PDB file of C-alpha atoms in Angstrom:
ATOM      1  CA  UNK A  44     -24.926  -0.133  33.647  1.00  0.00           C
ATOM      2  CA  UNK A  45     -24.526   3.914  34.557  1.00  0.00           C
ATOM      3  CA  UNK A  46     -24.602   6.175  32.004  1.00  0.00           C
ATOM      4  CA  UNK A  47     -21.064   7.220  32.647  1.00  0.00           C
ATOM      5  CA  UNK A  48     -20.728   3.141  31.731  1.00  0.00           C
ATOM      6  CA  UNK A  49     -22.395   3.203  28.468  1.00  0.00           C
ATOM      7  CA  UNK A  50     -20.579   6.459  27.337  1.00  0.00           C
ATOM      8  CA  UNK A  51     -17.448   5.152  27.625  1.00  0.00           C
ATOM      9  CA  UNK A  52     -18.048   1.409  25.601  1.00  0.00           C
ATOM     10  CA  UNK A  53     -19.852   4.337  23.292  1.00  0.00           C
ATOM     11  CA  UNK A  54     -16.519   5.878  23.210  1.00  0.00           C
ATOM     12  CA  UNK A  55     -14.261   3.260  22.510  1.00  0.00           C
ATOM     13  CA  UNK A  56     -16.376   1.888  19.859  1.00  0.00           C
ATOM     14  CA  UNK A  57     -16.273   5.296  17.958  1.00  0.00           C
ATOM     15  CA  UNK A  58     -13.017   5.277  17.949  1.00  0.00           C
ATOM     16  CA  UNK A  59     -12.548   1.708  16.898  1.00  0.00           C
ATOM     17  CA  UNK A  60     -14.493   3.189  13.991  1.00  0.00           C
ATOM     18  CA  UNK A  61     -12.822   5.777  13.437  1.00  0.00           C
ATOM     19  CA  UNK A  62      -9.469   3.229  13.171  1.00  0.00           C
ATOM     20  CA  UNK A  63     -11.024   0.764  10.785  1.00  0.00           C
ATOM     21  CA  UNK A  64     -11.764   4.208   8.506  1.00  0.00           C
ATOM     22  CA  UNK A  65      -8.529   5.494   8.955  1.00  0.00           C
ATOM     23  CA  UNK A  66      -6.739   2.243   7.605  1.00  0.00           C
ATOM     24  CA  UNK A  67      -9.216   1.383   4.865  1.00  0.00           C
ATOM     25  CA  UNK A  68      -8.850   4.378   3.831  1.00  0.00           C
ATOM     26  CA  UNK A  69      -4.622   3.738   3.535  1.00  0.00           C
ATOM     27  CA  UNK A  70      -5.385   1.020   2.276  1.00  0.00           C
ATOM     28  CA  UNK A  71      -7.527   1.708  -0.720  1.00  0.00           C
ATOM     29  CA  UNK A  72      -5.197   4.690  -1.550  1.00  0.00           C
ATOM     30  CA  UNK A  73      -1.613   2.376  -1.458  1.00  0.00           C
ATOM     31  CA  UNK A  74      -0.220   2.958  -4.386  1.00  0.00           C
ATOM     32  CA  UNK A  75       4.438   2.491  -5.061  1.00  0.00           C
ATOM     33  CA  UNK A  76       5.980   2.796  -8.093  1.00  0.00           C
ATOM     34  CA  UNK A  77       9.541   1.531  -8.992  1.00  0.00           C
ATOM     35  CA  UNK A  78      11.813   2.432 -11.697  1.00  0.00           C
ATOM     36  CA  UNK A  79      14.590  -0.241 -13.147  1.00  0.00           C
ATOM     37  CA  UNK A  80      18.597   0.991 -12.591  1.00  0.00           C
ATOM     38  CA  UNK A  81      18.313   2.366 -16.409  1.00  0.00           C
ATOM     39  CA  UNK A  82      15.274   4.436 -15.661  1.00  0.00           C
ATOM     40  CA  UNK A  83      13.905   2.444 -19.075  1.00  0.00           C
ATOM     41  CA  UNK A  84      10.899   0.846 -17.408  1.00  0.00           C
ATOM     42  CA  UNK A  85       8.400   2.053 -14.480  1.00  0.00           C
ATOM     43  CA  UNK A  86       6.240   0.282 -13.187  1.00  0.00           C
ATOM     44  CA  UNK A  87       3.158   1.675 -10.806  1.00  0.00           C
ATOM     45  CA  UNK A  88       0.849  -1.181  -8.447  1.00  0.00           C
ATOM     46  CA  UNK A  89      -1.938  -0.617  -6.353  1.00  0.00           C
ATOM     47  CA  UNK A  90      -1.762  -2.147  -2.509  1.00  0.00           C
ATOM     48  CA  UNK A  91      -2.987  -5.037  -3.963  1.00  0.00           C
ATOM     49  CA  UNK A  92       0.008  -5.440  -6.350  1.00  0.00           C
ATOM     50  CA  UNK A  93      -1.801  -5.264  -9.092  1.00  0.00           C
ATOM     51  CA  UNK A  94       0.373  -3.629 -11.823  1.00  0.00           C
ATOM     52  CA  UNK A  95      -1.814  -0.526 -12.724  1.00  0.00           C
ATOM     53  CA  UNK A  96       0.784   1.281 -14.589  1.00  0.00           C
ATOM     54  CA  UNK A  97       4.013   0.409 -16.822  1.00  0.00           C
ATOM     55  CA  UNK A  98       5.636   2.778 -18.294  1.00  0.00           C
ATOM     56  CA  UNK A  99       8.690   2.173 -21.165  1.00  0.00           C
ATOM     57  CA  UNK A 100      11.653   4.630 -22.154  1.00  0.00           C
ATOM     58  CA  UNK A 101      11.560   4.319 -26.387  1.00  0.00           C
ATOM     59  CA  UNK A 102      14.918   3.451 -25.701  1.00  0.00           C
ATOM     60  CA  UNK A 103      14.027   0.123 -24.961  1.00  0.00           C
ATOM     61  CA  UNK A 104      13.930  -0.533 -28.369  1.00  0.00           C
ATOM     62  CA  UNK A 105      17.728  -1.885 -28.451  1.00  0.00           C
ATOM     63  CA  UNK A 106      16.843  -4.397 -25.742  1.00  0.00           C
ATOM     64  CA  UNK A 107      16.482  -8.071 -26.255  1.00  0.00           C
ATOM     65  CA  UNK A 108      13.047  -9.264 -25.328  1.00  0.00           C
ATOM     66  CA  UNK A 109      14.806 -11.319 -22.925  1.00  0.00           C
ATOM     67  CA  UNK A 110      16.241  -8.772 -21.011  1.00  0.00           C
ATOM     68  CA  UNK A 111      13.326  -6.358 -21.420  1.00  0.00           C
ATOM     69  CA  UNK A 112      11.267  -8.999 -19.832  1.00  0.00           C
ATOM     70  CA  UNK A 113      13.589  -9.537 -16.680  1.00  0.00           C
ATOM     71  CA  UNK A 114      13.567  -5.682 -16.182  1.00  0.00           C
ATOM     72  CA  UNK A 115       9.715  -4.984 -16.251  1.00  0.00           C
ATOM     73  CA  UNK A 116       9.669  -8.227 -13.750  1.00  0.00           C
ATOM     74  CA  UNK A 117      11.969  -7.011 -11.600  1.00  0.00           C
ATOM     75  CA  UNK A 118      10.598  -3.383 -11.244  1.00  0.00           C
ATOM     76  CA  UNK A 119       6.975  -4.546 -10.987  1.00  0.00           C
ATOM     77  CA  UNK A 120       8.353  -6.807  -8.245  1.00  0.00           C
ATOM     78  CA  UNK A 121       9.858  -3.649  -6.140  1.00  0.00           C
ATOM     79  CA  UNK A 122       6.873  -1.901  -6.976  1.00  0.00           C
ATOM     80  CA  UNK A 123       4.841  -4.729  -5.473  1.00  0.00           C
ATOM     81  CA  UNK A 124       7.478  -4.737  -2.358  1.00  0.00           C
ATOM     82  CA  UNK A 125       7.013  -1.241  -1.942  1.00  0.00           C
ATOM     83  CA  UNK A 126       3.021  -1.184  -1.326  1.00  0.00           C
ATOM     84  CA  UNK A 127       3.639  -4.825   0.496  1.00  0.00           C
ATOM     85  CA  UNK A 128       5.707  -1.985   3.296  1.00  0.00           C
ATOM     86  CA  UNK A 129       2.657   1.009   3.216  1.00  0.00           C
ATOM     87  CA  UNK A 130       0.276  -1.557   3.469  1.00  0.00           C
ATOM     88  CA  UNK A 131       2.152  -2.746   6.728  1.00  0.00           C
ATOM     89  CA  UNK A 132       2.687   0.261   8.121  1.00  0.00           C
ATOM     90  CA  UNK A 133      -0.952   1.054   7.914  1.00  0.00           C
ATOM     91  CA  UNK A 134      -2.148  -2.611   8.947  1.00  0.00           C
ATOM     92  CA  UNK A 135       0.536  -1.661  11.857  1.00  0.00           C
ATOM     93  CA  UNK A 136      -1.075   1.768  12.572  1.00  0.00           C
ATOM     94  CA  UNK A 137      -4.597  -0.096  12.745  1.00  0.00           C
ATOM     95  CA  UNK A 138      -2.850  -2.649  15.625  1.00  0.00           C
ATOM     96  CA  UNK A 139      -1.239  -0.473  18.137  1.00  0.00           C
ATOM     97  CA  UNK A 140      -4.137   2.184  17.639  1.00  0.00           C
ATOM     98  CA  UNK A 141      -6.755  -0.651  18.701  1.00  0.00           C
ATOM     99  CA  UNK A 142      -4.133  -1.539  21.756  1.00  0.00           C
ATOM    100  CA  UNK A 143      -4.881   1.654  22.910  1.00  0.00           C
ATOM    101  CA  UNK A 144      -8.404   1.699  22.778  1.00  0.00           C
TER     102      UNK A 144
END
């Protein structure tokens, strides 16, 4: 193998590198929030869709429990499909970048 040879597999693997980096990176900073129609609840999840914030208007205090509960489900659920997109885009990123290397 020529040196020319082994510089360029050196190359490609630094920049393979430098890909993974890139999308860990997105990944690990992912973060959506999503707010209900009312503007009442808001609810924040990492790109895991872990809830890591919820946040609750004092208005809410007039709200049934049942209702209240449907509308922090429902916004943590956006939330969730919000990151569930970033997280795809960068996962997507990753892809075509390594079909170019």
């Amino acid at each position: 193998m020529s040196e020319h040879d082994m510089d360029a597999i050196v190359g490609r693997a630094t920049e393979q590198v430098n890909l993974l980096e890139e999308a860990l990176a997105g990944l690990q900073s992912t973060t959506a929030r999503a707010s209900s129609e009312s503007d009442q609840v808001t609810a924040e999840v990492d790109g895991n869709g872990t809830l890591t914030g919820l946040w609750m208007d004092d208005s809410i205090a007039s709200l049934d429990a049942r209702t209240l509960a449907a509308m922090i489900t429902s916004t943590t659920q956006e939330a969730a499909r919000l990151a569930t997109e970033q997280r795809t885009r960068v996962m997507a990123a990753l892809q075509d970048g390594f079909g170019r290397v």
